[in-house]
Coordinates of N, CA and C in Angstrom, one line a residue:
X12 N 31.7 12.1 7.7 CA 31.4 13.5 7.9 C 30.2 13.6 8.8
X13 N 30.3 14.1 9.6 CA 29.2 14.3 10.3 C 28.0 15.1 10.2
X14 N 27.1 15.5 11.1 CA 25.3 16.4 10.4 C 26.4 17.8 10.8
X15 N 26.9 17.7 12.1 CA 26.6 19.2 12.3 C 28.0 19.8 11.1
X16 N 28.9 18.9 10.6 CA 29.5 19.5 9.4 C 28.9 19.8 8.0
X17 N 28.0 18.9 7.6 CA 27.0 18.7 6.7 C 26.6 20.4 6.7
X18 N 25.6 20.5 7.6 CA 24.8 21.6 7.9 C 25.4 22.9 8.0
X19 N 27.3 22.6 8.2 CA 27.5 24.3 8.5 C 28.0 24.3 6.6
X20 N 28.1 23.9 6.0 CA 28.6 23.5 4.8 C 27.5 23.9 3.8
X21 N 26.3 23.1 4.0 CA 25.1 23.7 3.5 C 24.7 25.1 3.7
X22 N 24.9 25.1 4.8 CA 24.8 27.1 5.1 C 25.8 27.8 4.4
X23 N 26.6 27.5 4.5 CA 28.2 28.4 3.6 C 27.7 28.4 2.3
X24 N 27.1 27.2 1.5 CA 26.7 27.4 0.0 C 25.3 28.2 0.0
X25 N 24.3 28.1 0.8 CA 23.7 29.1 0.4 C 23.6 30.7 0.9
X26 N 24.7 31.0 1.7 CA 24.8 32.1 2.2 C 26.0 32.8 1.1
X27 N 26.5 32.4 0.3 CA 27.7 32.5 -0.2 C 27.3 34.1 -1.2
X28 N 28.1 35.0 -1.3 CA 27.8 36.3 -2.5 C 27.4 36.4 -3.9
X29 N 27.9 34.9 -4.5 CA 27.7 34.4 -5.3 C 25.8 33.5 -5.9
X30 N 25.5 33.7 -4.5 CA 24.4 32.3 -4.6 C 23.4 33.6 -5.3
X31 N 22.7 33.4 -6.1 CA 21.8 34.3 -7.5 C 20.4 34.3 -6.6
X32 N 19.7 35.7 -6.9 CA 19.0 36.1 -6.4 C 17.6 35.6 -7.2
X33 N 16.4 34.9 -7.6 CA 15.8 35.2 -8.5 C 14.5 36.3 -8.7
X34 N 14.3 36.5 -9.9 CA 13.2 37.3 -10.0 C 11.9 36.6 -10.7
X35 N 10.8 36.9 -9.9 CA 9.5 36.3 -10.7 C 8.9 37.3 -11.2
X36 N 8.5 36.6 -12.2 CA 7.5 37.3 -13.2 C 5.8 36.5 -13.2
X37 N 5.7 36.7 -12.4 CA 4.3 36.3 -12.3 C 3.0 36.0 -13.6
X38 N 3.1 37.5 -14.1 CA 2.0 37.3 -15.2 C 2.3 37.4 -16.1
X39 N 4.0 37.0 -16.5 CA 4.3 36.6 -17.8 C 4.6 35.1 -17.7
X40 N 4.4 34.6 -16.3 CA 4.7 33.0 -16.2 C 6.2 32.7 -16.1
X41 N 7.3 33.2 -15.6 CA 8.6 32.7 -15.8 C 9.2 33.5 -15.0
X42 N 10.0 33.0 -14.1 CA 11.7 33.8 -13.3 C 12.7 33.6 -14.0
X43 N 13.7 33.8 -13.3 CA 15.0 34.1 -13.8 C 16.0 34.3 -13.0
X44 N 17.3 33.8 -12.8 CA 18.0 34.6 -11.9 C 18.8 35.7 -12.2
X45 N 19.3 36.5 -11.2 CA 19.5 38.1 -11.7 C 21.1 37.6 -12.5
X46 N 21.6 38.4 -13.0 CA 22.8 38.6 -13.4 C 23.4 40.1 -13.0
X47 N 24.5 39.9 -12.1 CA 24.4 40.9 -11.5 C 26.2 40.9 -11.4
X48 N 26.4 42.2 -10.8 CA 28.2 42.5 -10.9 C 27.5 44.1 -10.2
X49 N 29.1 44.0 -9.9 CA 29.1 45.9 -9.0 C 29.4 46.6 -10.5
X50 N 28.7 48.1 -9.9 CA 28.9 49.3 -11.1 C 30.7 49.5 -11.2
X51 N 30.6 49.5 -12.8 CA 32.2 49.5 -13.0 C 32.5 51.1 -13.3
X52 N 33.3 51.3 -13.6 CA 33.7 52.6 -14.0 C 32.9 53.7 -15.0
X53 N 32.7 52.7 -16.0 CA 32.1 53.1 -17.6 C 30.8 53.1 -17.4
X54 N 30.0 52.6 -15.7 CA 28.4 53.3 -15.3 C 27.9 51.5 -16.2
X55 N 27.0 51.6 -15.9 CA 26.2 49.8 -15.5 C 25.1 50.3 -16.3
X56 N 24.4 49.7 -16.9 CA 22.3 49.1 -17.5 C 22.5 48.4 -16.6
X57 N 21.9 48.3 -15.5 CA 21.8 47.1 -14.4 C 20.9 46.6 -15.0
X58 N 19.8 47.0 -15.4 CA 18.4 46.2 -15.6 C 17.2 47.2 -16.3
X59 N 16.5 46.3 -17.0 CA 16.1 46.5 -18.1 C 14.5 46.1 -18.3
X60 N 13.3 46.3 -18.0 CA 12.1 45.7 -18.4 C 10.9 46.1 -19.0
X61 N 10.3 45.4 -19.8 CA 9.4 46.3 -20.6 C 7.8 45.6 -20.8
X62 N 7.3 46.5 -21.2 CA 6.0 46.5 -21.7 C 5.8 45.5 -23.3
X63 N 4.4 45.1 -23.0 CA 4.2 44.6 -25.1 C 4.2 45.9 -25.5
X64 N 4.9 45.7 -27.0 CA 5.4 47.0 -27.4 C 3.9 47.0 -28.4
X65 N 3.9 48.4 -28.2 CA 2.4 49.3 -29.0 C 2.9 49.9 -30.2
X66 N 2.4 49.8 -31.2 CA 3.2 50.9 -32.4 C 4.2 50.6 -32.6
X67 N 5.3 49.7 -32.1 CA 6.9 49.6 -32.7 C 7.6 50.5 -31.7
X68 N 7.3 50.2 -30.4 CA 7.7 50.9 -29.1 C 7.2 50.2 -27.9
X69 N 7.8 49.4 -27.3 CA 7.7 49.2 -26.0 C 8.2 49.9 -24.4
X70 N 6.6 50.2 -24.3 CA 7.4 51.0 -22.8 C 8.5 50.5 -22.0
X71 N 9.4 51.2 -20.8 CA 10.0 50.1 -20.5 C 10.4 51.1 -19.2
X72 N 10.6 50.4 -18.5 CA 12.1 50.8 -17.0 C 13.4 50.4 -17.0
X73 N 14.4 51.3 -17.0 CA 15.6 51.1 -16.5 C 16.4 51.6 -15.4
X74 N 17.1 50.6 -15.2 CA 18.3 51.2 -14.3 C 19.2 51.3 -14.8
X75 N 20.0 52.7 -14.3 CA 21.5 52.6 -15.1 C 22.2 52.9 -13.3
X76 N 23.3 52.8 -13.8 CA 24.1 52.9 -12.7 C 24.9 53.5 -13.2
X77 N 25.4 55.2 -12.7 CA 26.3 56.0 -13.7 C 27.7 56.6 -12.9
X78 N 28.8 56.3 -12.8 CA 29.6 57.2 -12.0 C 29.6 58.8 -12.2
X79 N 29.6 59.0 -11.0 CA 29.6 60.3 -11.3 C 29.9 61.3 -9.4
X80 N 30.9 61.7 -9.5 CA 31.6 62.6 -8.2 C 30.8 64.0 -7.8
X81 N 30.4 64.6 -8.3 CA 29.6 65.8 -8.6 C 28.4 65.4 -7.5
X82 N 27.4 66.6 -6.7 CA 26.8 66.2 -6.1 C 25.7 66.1 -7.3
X83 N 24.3 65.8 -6.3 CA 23.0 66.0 -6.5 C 21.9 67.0 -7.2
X84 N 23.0 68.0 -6.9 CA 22.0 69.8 -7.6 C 22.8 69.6 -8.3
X85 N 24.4 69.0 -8.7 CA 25.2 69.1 -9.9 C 24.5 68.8 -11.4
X86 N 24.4 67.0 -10.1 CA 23.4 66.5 -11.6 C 22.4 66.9 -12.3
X87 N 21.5 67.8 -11.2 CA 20.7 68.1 -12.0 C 20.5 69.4 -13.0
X88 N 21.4 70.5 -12.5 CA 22.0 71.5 -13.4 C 22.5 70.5 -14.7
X89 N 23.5 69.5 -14.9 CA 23.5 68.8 -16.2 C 22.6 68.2 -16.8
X90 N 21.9 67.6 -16.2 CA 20.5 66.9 -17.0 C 20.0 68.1 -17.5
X91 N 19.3 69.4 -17.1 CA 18.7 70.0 -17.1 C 19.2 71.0 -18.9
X92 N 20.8 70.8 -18.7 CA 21.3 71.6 -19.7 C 21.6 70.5 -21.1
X93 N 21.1 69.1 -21.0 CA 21.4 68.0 -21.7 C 19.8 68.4 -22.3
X94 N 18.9 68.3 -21.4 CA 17.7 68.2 -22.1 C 17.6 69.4 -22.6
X95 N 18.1 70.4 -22.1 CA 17.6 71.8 -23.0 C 18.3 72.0 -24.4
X96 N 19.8 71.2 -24.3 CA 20.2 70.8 -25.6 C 19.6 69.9 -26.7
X97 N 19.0 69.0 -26.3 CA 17.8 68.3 -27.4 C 16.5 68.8 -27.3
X98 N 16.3 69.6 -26.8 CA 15.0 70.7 -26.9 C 13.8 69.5 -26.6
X99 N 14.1 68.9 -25.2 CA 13.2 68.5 -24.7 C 12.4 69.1 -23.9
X100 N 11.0 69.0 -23.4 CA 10.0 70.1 -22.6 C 10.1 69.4 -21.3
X101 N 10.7 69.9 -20.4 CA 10.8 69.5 -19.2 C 9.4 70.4 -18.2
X102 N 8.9 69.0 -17.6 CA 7.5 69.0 -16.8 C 7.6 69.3 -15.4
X103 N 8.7 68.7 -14.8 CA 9.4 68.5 -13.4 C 10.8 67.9 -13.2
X104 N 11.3 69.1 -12.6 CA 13.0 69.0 -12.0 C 13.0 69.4 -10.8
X105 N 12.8 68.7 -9.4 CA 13.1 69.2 -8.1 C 13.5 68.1 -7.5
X106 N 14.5 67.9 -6.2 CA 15.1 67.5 -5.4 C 14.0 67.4 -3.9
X107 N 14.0 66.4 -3.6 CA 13.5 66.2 -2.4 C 13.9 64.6 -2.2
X108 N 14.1 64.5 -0.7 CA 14.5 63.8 0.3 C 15.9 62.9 -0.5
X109 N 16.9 63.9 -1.2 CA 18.2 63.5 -1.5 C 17.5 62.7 -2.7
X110 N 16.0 62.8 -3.6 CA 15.9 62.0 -4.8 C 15.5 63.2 -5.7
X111 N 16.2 63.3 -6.9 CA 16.1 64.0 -7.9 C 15.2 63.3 -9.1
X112 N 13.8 63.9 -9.2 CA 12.7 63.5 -10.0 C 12.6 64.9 -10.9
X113 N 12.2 63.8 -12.4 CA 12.6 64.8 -13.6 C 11.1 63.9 -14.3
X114 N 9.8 65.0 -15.1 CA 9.1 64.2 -15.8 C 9.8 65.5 -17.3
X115 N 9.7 64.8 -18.2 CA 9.9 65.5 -19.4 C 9.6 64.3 -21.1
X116 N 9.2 65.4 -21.9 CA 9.2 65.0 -22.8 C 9.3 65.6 -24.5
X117 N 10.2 64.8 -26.0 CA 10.1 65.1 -26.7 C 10.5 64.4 -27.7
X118 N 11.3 64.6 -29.0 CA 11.3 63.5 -29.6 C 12.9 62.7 -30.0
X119 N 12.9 61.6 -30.4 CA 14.3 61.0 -30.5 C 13.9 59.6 -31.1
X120 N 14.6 59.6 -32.0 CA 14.5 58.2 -33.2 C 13.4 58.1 -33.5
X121 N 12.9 59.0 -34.1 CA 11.3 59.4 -34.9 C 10.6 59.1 -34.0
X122 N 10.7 59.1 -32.7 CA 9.7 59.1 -31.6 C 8.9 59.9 -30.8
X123 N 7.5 60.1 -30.4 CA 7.8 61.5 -29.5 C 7.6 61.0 -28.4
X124 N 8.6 60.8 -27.4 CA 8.4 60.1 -26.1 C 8.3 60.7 -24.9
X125 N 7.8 60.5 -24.0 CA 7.5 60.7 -22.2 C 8.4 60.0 -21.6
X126 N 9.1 60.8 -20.5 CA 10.1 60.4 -19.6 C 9.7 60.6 -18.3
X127 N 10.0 59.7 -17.0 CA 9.5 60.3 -16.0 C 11.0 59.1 -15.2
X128 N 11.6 60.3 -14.4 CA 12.7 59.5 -13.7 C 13.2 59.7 -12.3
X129 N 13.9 58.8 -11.9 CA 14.6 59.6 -10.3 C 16.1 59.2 -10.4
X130 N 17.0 60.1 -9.6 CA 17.8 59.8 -9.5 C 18.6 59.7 -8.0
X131 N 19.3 59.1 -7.7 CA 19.8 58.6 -6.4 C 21.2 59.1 -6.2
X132 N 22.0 59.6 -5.2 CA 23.5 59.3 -5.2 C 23.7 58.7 -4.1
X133 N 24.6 57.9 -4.3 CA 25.3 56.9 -3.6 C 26.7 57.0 -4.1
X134 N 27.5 57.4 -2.8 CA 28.9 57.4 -3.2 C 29.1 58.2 -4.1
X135 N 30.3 57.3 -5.2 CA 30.8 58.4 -6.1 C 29.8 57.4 -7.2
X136 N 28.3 57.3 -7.3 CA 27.4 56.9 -8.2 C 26.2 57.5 -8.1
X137 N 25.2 57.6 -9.7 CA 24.1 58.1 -9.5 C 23.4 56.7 -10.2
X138 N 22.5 56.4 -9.2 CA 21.4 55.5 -9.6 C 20.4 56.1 -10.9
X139 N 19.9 55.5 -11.7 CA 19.5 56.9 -12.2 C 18.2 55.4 -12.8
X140 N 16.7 55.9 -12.5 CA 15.8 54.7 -12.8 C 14.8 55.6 -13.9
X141 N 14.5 54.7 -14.7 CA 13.7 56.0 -16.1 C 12.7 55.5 -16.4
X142 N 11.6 55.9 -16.4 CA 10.8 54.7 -17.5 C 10.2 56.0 -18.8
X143 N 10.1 55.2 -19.7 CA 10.1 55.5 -21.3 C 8.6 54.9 -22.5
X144 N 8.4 55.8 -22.4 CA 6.9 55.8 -23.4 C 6.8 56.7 -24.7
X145 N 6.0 56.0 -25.3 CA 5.6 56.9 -26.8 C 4.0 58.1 -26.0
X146 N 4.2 59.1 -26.3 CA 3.5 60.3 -26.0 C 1.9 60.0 -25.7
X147 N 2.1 59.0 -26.9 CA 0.5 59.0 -27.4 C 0.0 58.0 -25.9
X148 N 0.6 57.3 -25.8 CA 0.5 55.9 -24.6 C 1.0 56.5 -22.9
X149 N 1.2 57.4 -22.6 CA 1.8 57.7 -21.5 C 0.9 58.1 -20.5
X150 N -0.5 58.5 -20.7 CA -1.4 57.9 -19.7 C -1.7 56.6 -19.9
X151 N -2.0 55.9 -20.3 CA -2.4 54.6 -20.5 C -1.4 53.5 -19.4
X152 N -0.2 54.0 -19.6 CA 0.9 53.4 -19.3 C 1.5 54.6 -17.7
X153 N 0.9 55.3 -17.7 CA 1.8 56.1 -16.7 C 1.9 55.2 -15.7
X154 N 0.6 54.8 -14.8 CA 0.5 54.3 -13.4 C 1.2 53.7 -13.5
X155 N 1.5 52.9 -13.9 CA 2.6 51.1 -14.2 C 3.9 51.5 -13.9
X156 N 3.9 52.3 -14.7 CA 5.5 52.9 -15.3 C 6.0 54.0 -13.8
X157 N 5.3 54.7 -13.5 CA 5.7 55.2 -12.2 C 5.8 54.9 -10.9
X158 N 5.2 53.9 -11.2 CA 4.9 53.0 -9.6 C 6.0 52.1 -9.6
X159 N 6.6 51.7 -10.7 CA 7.9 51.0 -11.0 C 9.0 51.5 -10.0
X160 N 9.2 52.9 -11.0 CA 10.2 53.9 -10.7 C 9.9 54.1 -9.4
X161 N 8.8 54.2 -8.8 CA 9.1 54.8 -7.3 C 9.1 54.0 -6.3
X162 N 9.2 52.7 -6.6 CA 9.5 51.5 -6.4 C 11.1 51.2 -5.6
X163 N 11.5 51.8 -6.8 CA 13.4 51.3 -6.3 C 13.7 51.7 -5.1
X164 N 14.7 51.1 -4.7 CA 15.1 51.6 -3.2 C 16.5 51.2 -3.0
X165 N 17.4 51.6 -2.7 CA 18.7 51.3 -2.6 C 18.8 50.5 -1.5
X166 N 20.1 49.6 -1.6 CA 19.8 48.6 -0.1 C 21.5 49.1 0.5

């Protein structure tokens, strides 16, 4: 076999769709590689990360990945009528530059929690990134937790 076959061969394996992305964690000491798949039908938890939990509650960020055909004011007319169904106190609901940001908060599984989120459309999907606190902790925890969220960026 020759170099210059070697080398296009080496390139094909690591260029390949398959070859795993990793992620570091710096100041928890450990990476990982992602585990990853396209959003299916039934909407994705792409990812998942959290805080030491305080009180029997760890802050956290997620991603969901949700189908949904409906535009962007759609979604947010339904969020809006979801949270007013669990009588949560919504802080901020407006649309700008095609990102739908929502801060709100109230209670659920004996919790009283802070929510602060954005949502994205892409295609027939809403990105939808959240991060999640106990009331008492959500300044303490805000900067972290929103700098996260405002973080994401679709590629």
């Amino acid at each position: 076999m020759t170099i210059k076959n070697l080398l296009l061969i080496s390139a094909l394996a690591f260029s390949s769709p398959g070859y795993a992305t990793t992620l570091i964690f710096d100041k928890a000491g450990f990476e990982i590689s992602t585990l990853e798949a396209p959003p299916g039908p039934e909407g994705t938890q792409a990812l998942i990360m959290m805080l030491p939990a305080e009180g029997g509650f760890a802050a956290n960020v997620n991603v969901q990945i949700q189908p949904y055909a409906g535009s962007l004011a759609d979604y947010k007319k339904l969020s809006e009528s979801q949270f007013s169904q669990l009588g949560f106190k919504v802080m901020t609901s407006a649309i700008d530059k095609n990102i739908l940001t929502f801060e709100y908060a109230g209670s659920m599984s004996d919790q009283t929690l802070h929510w602060y989120s954005r949502a994205i459309k892409k295609g027939n999907f809403i990105y939808l990134v959240t991060a999640t606190s106990q009331e008492r902790n959500w300044l303490k925890n805000k900067a972290a937790l929103e700098t996260s969220v405002n973080s994401f960026k679709l590629k």
